[in-house]
Short mmCIF file of N, CA and C in Angstrom, two decimals:
data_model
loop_
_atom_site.label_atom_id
_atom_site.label_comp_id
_atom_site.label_asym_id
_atom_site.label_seq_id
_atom_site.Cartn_x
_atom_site.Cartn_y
_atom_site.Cartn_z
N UNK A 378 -3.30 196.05 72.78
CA UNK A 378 -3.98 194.85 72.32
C UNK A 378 -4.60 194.16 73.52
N UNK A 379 -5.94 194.06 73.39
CA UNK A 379 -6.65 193.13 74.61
C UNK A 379 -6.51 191.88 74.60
N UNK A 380 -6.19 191.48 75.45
CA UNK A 380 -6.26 189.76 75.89
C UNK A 380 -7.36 189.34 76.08
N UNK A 381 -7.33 188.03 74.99
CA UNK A 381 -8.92 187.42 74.64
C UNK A 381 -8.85 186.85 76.24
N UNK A 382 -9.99 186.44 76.49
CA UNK A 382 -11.21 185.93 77.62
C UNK A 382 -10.70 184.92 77.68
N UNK A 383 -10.76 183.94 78.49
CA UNK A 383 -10.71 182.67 78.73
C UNK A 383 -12.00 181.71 78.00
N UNK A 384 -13.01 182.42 77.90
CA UNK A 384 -14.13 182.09 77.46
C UNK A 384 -13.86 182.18 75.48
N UNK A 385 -13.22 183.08 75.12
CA UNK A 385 -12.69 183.53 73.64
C UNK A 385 -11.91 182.72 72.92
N UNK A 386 -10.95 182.13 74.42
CA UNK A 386 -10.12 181.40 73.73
C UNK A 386 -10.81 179.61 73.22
N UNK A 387 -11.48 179.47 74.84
CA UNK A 387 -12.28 178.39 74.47
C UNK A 387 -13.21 178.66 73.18
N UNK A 388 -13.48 179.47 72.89
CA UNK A 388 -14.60 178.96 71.81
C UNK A 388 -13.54 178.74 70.33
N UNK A 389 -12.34 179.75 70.20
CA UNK A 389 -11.72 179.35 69.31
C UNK A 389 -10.85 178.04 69.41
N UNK A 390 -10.34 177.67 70.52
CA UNK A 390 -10.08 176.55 70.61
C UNK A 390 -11.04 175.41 70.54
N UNK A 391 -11.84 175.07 70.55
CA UNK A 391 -13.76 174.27 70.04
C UNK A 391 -14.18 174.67 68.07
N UNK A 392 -13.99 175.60 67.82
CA UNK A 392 -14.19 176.32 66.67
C UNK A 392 -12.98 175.30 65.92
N UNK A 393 -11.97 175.21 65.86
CA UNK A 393 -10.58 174.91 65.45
C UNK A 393 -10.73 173.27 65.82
N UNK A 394 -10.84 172.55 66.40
CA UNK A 394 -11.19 171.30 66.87
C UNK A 394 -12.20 170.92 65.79
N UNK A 395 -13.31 171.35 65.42
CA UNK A 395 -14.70 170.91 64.79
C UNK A 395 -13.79 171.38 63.21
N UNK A 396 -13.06 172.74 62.93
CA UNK A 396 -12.69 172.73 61.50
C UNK A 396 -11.87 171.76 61.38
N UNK A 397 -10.97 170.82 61.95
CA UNK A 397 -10.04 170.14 61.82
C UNK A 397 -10.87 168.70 62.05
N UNK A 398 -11.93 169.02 62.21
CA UNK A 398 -12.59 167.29 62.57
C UNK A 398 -11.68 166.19 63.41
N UNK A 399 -11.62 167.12 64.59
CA UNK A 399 -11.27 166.15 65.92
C UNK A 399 -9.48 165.95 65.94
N UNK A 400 -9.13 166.79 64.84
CA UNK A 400 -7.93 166.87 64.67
C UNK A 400 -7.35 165.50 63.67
N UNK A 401 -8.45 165.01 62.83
CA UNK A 401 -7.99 164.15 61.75
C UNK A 401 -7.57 164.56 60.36
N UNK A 402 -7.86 166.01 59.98
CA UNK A 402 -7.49 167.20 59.21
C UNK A 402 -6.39 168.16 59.36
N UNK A 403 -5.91 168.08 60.49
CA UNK A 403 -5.20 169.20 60.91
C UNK A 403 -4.11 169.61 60.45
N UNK A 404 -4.07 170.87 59.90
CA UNK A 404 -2.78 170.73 59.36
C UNK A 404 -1.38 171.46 60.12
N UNK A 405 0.23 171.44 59.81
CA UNK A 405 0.87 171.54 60.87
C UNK A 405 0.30 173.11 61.68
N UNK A 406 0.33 173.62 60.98
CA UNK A 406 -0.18 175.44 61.30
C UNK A 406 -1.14 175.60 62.24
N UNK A 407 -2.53 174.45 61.65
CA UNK A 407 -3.55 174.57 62.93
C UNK A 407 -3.00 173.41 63.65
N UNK A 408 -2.47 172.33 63.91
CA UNK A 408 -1.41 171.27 65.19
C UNK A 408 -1.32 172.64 66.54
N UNK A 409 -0.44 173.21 65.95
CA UNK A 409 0.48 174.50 66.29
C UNK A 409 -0.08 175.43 67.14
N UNK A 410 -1.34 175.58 66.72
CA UNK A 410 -2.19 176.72 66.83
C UNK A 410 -3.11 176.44 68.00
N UNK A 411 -3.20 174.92 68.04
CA UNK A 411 -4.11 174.26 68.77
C UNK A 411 -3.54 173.90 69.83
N UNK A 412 -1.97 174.16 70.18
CA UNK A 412 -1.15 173.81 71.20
C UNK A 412 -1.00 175.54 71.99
N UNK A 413 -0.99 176.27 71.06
CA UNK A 413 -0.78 177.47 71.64
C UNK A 413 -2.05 177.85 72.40
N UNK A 414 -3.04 177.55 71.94
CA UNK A 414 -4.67 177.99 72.22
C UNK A 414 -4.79 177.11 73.95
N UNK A 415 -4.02 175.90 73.75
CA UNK A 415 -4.15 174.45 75.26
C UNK A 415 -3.55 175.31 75.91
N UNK A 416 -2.48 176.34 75.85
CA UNK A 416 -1.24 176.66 76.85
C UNK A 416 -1.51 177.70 77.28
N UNK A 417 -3.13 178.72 76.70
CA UNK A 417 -3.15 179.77 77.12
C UNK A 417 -4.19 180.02 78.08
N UNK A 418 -4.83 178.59 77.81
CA UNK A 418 -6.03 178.46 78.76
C UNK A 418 -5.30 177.62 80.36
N UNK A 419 -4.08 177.14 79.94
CA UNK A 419 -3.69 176.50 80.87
C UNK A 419 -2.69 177.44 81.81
N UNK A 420 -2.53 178.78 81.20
CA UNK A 420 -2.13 179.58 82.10
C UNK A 420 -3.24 180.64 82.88
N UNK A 421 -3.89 180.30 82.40
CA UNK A 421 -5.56 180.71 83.18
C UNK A 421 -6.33 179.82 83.78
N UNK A 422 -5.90 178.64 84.34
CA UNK A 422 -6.71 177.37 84.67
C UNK A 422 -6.89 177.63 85.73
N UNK A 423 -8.57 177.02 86.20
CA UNK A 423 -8.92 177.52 87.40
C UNK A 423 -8.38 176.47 88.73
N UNK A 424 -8.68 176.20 89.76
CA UNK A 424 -8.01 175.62 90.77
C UNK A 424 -8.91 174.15 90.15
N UNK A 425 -8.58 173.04 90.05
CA UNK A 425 -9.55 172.03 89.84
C UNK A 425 -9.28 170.89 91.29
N UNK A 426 -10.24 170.28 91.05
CA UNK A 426 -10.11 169.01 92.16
C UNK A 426 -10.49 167.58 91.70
N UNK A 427 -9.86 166.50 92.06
CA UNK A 427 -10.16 165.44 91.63
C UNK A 427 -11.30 165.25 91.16
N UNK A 428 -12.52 165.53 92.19
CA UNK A 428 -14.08 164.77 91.80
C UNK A 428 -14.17 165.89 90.39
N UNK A 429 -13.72 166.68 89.85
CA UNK A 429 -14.08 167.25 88.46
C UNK A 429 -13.58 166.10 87.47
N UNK A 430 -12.45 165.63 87.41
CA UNK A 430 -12.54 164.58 86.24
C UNK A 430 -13.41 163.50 86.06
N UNK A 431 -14.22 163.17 87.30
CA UNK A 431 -15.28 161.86 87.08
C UNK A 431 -16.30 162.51 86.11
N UNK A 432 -16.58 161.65 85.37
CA UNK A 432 -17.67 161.90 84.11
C UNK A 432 -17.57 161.56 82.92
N UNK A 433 -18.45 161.36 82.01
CA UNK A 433 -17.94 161.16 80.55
C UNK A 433 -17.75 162.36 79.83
N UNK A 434 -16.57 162.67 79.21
CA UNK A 434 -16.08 163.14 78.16
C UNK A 434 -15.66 162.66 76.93
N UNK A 435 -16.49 163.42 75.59
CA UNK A 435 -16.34 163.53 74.35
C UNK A 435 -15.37 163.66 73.76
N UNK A 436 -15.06 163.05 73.15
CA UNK A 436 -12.91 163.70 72.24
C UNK A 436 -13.69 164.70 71.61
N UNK A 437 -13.04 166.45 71.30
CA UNK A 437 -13.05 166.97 70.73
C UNK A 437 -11.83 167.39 69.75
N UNK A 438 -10.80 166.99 70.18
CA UNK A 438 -9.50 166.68 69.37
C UNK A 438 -8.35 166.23 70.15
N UNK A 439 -7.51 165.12 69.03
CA UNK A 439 -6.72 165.02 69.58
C UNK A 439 -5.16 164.84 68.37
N UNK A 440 -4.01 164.78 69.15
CA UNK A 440 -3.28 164.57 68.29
C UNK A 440 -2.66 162.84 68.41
N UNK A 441 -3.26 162.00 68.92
CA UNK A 441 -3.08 160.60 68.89
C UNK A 441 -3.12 159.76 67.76
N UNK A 442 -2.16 159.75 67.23
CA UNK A 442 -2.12 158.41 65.91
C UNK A 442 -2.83 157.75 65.80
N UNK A 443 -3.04 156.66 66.80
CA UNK A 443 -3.27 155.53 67.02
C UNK A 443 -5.39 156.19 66.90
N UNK A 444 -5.47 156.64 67.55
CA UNK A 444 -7.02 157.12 67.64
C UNK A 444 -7.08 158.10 66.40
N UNK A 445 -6.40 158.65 65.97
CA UNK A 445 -6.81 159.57 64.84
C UNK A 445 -7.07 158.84 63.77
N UNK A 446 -6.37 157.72 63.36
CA UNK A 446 -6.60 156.80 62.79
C UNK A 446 -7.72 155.74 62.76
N UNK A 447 -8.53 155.98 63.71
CA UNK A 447 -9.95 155.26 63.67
C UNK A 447 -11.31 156.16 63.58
N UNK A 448 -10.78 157.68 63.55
CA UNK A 448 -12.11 158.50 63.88
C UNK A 448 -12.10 159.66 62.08
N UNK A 449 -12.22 158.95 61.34
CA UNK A 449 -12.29 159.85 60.04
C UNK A 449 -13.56 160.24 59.98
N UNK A 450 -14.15 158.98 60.36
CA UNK A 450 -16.09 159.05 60.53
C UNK A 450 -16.57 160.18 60.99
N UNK A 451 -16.86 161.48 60.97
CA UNK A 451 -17.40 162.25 62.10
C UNK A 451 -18.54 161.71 62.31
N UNK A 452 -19.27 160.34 61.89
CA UNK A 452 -20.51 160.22 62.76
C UNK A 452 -19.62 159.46 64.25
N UNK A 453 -18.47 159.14 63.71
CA UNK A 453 -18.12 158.16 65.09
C UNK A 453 -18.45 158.70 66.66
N UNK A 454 -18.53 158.39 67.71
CA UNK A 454 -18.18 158.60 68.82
C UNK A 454 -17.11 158.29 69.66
N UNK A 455 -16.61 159.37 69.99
CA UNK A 455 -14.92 158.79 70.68
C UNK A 455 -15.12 159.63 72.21
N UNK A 456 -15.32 158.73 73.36
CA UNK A 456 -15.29 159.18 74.37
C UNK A 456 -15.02 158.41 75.38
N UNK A 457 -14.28 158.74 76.96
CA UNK A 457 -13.61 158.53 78.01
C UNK A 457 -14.32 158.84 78.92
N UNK A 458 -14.65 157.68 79.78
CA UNK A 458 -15.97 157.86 80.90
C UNK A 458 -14.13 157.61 81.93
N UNK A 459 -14.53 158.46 83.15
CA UNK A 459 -13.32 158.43 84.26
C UNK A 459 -14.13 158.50 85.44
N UNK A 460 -13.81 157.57 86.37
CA UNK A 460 -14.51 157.68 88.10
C UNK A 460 -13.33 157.62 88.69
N UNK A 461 -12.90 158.70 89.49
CA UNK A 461 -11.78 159.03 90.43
C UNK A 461 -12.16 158.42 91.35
N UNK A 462 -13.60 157.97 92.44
CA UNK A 462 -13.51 157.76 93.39
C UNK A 462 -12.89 156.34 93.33
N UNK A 463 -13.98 155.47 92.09
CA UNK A 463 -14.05 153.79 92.15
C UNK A 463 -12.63 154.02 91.24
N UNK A 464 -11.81 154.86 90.66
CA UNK A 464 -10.23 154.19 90.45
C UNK A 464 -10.20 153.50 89.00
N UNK A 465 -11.45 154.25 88.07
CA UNK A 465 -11.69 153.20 86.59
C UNK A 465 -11.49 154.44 85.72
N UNK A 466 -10.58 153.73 84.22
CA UNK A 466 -11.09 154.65 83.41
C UNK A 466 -11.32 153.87 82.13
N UNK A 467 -12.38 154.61 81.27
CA UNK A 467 -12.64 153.35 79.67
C UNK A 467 -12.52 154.71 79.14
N UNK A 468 -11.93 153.92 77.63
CA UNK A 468 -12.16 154.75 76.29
C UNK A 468 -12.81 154.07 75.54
N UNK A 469 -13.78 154.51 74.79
CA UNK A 469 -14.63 153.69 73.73
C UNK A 469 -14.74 154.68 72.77
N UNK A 470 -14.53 153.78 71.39
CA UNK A 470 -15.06 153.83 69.88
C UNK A 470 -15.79 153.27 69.34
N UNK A 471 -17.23 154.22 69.27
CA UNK A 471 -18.46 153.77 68.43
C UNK A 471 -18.48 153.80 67.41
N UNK A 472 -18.68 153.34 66.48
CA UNK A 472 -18.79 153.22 65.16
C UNK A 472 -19.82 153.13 64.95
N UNK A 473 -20.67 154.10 63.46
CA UNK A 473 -21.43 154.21 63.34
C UNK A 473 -22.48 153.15 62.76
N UNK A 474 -21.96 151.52 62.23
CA UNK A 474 -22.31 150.38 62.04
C UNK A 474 -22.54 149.32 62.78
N UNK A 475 -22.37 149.91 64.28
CA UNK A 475 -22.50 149.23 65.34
C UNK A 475 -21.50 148.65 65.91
N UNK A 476 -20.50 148.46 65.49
CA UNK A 476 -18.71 148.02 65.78
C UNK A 476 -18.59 148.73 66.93
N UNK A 477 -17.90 148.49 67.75
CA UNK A 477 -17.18 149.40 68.65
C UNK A 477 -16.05 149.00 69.52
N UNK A 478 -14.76 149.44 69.66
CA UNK A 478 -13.48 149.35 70.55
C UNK A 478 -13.80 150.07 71.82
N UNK A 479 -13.50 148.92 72.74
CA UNK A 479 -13.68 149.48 74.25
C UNK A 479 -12.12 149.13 75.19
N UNK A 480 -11.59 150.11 75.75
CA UNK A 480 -10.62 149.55 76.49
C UNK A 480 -10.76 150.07 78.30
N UNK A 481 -10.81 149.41 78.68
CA UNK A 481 -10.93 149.57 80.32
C UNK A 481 -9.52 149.42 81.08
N UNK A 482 -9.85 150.30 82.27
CA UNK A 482 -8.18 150.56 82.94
C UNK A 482 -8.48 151.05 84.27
N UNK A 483 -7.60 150.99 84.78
CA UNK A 483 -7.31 151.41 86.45
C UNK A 483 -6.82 153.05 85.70
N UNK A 484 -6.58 153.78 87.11
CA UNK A 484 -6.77 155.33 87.12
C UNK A 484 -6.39 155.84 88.79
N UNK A 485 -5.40 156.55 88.65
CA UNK A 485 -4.85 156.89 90.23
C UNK A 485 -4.53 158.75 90.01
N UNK A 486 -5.33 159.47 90.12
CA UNK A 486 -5.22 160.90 90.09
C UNK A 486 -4.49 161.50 91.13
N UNK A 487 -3.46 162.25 91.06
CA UNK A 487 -3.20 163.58 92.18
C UNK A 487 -2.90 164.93 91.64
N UNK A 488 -2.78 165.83 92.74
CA UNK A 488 -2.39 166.91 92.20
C UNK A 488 -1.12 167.04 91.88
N UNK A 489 -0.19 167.55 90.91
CA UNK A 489 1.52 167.75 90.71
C UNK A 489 1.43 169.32 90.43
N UNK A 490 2.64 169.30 91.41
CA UNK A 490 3.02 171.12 90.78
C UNK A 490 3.77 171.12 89.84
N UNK A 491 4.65 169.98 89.24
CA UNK A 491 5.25 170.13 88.21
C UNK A 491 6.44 170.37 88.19
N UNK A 492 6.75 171.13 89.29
CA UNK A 492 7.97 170.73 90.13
C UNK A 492 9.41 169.61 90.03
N UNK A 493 10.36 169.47 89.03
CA UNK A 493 10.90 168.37 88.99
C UNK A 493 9.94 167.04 88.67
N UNK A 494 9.38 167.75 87.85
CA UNK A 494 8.48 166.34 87.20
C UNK A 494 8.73 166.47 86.16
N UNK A 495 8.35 165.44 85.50
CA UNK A 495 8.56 165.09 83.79
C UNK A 495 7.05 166.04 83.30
N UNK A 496 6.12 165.89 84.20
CA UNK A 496 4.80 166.47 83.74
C UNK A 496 4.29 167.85 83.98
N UNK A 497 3.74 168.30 83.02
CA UNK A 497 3.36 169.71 83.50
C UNK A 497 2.64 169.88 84.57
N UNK A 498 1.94 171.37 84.94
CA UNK A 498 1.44 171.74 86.22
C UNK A 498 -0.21 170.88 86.10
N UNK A 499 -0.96 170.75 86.47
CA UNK A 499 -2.06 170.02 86.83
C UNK A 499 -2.63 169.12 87.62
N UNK A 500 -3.80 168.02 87.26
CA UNK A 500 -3.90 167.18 88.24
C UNK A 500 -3.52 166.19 86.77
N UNK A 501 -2.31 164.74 87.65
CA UNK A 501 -1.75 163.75 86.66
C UNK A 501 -2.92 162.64 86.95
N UNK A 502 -2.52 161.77 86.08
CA UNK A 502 -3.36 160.44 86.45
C UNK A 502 -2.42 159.54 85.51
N UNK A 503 -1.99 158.87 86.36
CA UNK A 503 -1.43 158.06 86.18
C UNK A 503 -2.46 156.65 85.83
N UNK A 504 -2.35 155.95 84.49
CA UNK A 504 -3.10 155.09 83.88
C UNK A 504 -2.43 153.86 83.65
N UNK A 505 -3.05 152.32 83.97
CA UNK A 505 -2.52 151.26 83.11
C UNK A 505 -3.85 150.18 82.83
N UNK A 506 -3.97 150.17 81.08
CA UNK A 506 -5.15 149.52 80.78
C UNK A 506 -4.96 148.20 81.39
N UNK A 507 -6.67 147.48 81.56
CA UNK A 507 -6.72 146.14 82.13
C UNK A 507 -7.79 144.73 81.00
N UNK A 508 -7.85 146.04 80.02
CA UNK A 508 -8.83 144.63 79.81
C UNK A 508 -9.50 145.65 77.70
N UNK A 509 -9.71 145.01 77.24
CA UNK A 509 -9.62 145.36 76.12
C UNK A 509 -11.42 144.65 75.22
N UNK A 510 -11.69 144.88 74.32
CA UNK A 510 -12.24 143.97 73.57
C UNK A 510 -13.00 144.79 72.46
N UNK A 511 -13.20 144.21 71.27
CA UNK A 511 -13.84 144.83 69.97
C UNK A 511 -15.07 144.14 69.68
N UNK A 512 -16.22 144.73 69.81
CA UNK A 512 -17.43 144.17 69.34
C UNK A 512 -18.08 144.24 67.23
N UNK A 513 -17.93 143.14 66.82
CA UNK A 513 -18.30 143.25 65.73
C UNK A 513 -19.93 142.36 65.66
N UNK A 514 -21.04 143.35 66.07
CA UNK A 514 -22.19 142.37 65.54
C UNK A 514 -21.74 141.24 64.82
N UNK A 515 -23.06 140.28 65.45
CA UNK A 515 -22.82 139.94 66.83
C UNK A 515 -22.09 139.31 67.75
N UNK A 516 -21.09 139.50 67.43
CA UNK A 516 -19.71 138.89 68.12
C UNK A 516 -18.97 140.14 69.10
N UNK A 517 -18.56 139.57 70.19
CA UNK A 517 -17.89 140.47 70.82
C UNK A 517 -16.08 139.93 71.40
N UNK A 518 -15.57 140.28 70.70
CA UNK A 518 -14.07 139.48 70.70
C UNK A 518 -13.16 140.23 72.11
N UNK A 519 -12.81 139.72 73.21
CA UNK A 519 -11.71 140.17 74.49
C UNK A 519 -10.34 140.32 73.12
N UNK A 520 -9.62 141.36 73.75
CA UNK A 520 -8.51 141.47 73.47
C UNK A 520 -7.83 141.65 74.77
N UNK A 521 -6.19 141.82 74.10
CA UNK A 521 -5.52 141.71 75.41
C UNK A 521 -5.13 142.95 75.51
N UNK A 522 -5.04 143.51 77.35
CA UNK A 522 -4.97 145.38 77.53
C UNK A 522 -3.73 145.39 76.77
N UNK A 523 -3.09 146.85 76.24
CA UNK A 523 -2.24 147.16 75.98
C UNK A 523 -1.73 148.71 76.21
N UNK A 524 -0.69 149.09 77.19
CA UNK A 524 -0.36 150.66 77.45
C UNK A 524 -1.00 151.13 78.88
N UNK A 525 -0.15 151.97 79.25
CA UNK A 525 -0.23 152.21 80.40
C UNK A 525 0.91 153.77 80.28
N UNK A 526 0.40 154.53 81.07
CA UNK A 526 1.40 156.03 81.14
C UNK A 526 0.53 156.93 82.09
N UNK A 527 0.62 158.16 82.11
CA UNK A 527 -0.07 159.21 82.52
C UNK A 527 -0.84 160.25 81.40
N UNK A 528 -1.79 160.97 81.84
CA UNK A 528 -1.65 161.94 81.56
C UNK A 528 -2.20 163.00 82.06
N UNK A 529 -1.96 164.75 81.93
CA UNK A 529 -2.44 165.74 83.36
C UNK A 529 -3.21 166.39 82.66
N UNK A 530 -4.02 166.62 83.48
CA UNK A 530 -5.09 167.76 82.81
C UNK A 530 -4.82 169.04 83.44
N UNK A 531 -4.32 169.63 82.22
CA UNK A 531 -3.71 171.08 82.58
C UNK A 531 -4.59 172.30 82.55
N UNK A 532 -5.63 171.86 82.11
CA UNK A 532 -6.83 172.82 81.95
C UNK A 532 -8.00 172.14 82.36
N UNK A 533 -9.11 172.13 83.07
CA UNK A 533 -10.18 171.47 83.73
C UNK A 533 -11.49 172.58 84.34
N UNK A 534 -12.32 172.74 83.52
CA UNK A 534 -13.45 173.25 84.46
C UNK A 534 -14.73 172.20 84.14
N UNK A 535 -15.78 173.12 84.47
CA UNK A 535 -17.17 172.21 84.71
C UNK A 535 -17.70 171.28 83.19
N UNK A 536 -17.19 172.20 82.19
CA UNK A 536 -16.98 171.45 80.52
C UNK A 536 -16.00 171.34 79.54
N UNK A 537 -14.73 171.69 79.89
CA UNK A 537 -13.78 171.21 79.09
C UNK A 537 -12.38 171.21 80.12
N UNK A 538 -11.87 169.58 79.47
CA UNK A 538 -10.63 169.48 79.88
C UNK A 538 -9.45 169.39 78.98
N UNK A 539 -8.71 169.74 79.23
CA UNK A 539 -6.93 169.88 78.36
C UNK A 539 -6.47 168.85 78.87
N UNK A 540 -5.58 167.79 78.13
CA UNK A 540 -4.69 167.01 78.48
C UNK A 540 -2.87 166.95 78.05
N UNK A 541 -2.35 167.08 78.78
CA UNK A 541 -1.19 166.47 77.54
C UNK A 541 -0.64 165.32 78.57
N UNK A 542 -0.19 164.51 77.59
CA UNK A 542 -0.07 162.60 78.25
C UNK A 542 1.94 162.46 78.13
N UNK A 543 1.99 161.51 78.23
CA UNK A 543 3.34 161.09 78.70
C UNK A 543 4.18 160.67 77.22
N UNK A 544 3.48 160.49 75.91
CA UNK A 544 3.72 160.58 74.39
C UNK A 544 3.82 161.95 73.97
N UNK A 545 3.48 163.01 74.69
CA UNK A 545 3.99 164.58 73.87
C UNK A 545 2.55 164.66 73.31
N UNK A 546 1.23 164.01 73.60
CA UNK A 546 -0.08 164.43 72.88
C UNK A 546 -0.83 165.01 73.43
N UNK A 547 -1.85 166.04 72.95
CA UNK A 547 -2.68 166.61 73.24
C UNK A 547 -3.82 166.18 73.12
N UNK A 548 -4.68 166.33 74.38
CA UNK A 548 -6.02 165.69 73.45
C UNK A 548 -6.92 167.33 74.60
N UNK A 549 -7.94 167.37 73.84
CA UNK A 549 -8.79 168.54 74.15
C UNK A 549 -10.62 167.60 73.98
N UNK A 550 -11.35 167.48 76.00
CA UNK A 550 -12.78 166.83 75.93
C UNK A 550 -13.51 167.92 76.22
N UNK A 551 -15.32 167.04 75.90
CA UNK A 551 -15.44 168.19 76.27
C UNK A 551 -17.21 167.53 77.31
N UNK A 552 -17.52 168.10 78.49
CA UNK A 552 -18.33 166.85 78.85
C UNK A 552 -19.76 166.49 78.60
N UNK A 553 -19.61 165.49 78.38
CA UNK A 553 -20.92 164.96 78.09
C UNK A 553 -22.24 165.13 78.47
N UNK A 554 -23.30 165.80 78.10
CA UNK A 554 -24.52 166.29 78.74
C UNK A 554 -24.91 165.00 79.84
N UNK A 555 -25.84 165.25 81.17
CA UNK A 555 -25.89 164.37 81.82
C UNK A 555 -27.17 163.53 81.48
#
């Protein structure tokens, strides 16, 4: 039996993401399937370096409650702009009515071998949000930050990154054309 490609697995892992719609469909079998698919690319992961996580990335799935619960929309946009150098990271939810949740945060990346860590092998980033707010035309309401943890990207090349975070979740980006 040949061992799919690294390239094979990514596309079925992307393929499986889009049938599950970002993982708001998913059922336990494909959950499952979609963890096995993160772990096989993450035993094939190429060497990465900090300046690869700066950029915006697209959610292509995730298993987050809290966000799965706002993205039923597939017109929505759910994406994580990260700058390693300047030390920022935002997540924002567009809504396709013009609404949108933005949360902004500090961001401290290194490499971990994993080694007597709680976290797997990758580069971690350790996260704590700073500043929050929900825009409802035309009003734009501050909220207050909430959460703070890590999470490593166990898989990272020039267009898709693997995460798993410090809650046991997976989330799978993928990056944003420039």
């Amino acid at each position: 039996i040949a061992v799919p490609s690294v390239q094979e697995v990514k596309q079925e892992l992307l393929s499986l993401a889009d049938e599950t719609k970002r993982g708001t469909t998913a059922s336990s079998d494909q959950k499952r399937r979609m963890s096995q698919l993160a772990d096989e690319l993450t035993s094939a992961a190429p060497v990465s370096t900090k300046s690869m996580l700066t950029g915006t990335w697209n959610l292509a799935y995730t298993t987050e409650k809290e966000v799965l619960s706002l993205i039923g929309d597939p017109g929505v946009d759910v994406y994580q702009k990260v700058d390693v150098e300047q030390g920022t990271l935002g997540n924002s939810i567009a809504f396709t009515d013009g609404k949108r949740f933005d949360v902004a945060g500090k961001i401290d990346t290194k490499a971990r071998s994993g080694a007597n860590d709680e976290a797997p092998y990758g580069l971690r980033s350790d996260f704590a949000f700073t500043g929050a707010s929900l825009k409802v035309p035309p009003l734009q309401l501050p909220l207050p930050p909430f959460g703070a943890g890590w999470f490593v990207s166990t898989y990272l090349d020039e267009n898709l990154r693997v995460n798993r975070d410090s809650r046991g979740d997976l989330a799978i980006y993928v990056r944003a054309p420039a």
